[in-house]
Structure formats: structure tokens, C-alpha cells
Coordinates of C-alpha atoms in Angstrom, one line a residue:
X1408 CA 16.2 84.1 6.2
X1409 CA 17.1 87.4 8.0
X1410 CA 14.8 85.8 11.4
X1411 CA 16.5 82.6 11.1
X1412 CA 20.2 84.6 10.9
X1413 CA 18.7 87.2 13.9
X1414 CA 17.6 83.8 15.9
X1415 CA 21.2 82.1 15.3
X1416 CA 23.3 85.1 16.2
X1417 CA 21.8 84.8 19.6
X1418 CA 23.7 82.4 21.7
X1419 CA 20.6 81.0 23.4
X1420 CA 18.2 80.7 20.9
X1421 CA 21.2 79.6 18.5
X1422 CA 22.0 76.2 21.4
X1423 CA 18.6 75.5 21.5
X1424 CA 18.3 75.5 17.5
X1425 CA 21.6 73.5 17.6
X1426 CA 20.1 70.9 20.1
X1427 CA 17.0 70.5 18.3
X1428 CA 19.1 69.8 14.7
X1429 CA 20.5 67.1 15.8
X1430 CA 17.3 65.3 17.2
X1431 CA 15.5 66.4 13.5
X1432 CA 18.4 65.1 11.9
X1433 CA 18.9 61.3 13.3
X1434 CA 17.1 58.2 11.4
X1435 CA 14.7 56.3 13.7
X1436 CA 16.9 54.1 15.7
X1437 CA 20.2 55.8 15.2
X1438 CA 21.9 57.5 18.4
X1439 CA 25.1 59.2 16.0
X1440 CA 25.2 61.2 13.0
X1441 CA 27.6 60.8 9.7
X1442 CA 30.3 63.7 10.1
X1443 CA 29.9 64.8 6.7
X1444 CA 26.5 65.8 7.5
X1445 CA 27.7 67.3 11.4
X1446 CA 30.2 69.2 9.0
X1447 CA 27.5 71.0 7.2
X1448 CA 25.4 71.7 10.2
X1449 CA 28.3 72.9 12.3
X1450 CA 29.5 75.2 9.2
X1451 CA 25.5 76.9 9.5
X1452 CA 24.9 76.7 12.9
X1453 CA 28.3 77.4 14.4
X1454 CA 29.7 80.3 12.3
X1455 CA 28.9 83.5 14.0
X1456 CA 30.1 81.4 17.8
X1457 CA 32.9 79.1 17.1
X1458 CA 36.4 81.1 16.7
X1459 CA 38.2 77.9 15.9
X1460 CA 35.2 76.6 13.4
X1461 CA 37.4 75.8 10.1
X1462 CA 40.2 74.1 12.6
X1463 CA 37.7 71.7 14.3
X1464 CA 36.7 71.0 10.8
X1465 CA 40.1 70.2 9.3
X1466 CA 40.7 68.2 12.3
X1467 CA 36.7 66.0 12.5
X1468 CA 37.6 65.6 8.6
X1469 CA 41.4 64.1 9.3
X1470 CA 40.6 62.2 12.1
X1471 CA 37.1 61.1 12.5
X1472 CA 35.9 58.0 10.6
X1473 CA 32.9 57.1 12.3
X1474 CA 29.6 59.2 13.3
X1475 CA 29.5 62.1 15.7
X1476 CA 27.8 61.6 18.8
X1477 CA 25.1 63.1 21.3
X1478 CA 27.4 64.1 24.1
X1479 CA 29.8 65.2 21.5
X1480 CA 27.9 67.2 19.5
X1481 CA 26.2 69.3 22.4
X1482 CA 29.7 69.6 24.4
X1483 CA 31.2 71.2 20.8
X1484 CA 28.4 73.8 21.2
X1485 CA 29.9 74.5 25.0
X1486 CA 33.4 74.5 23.7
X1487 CA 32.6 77.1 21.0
X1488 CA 30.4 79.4 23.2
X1489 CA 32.6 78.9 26.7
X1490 CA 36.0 78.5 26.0
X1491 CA 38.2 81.3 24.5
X1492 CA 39.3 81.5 21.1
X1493 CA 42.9 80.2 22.2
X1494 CA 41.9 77.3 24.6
X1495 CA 43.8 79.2 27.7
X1496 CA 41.1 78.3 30.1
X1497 CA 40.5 74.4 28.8
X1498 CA 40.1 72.3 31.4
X1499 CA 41.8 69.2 30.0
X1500 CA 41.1 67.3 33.4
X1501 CA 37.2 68.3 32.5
X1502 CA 34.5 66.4 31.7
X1503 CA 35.1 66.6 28.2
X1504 CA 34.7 64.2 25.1
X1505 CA 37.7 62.4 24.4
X1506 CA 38.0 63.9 20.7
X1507 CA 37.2 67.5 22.2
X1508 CA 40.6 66.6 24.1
X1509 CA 42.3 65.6 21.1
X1510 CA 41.2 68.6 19.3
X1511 CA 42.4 70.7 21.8
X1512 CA 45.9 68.7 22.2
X1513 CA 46.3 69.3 18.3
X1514 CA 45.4 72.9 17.8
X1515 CA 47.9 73.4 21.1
X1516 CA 50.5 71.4 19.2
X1517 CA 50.1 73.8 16.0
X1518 CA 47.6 71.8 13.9
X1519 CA 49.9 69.5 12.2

């Protein structure tokens, strides 16, 4: 445990572990994952790098119905590691996923 915990606290080694899960993690054939399991896997992977972590979950739990995606899945791992904690320097005109915008709109707006 204490390699795997050394291995994650390290921003590099931690994106390429987060890459990798969700490849390991998809059924043959599927191209998204359930949230519920993206929920569990962000709340291992993303702890020590994600200031906002227990937000973006209230917010993927509230709002998303369907499965989490490729491109947003690996932009999450930019938006925890590149952004700061209080979104100053969000790019909203970025190339960003449409419910990393809508996350960001929400927490701006006070979470509600």
C-alpha cells in the first residue's frame, strides 16, 4: 500500500495511473464508464490533487445520468492538477468538456 500511496502522491506517476484505470476499467466494446464507479475511482485516485474533489462529486452525483467519458475523464485529471483551487484562471472559452464548464459555472454560482 505505502508504494501505491508514494506512486499516487506524485502528479506524474499519479496521471499515468489515472489514464491507465480507466482503459482497465471499460468492458470490451464500451467507450464510457458508469459514474458510480468514476465516483469511486476519482475518490482514490484524485484525493491528494483535486482541491474541489467532494464538490465535483456532489455536482457528477446531481447532475450526471449517464456514463462518464474518455475526454472527460482525462480533462478532470488536468482541471484538478492545472487549475487553482478557486477556478480564477479557468479558461471558460477553453477547450474544455461541456460538464467541466458546467461544473465550473456551478461552483462559481455557490454550489446550489
Amino acid at each position: 500500500h505505502g508504494e501505491l500511496r508514494r506512486m499516487l502522491s506524485d502528479r506524474e506517476q499519479c496521471k499515468e495511473i489515472y489514464m491507465y484505470t480507466f482503459q482497465f476499467a471499460l468492458d470490451q466494446g464500451q467507450r464510457c464508464l458508469p459514474v458510480e464507479m468514476c465516483v469511486e475511482f476519482w475518490k482514490l485516485l484524485l484525493r491528494e490533487h483535486f482541491a474541489l474533489l467532494d464538490k465535483w462529486v456532489a455536482f457528477v452525483e446531481a447532475r450526471v445520468r449517464n456514463a462518464i467519458s474518455k475526454d472527460t475523464w482525462s480533462m478532470l485529471y488536468d482541471l484538478a492538477t492545472q487549475v487553482r483551487p478557486d477556478l480564477s484562471d479557468y479558461d471558460v472559452s477553453g477547450a474544455w468538456p461541456v460538464l467541466l464548464d458546467e461544473f465550473v459555472e456551478w461552483v462559481r454560482a455557490g454550489s446550489t
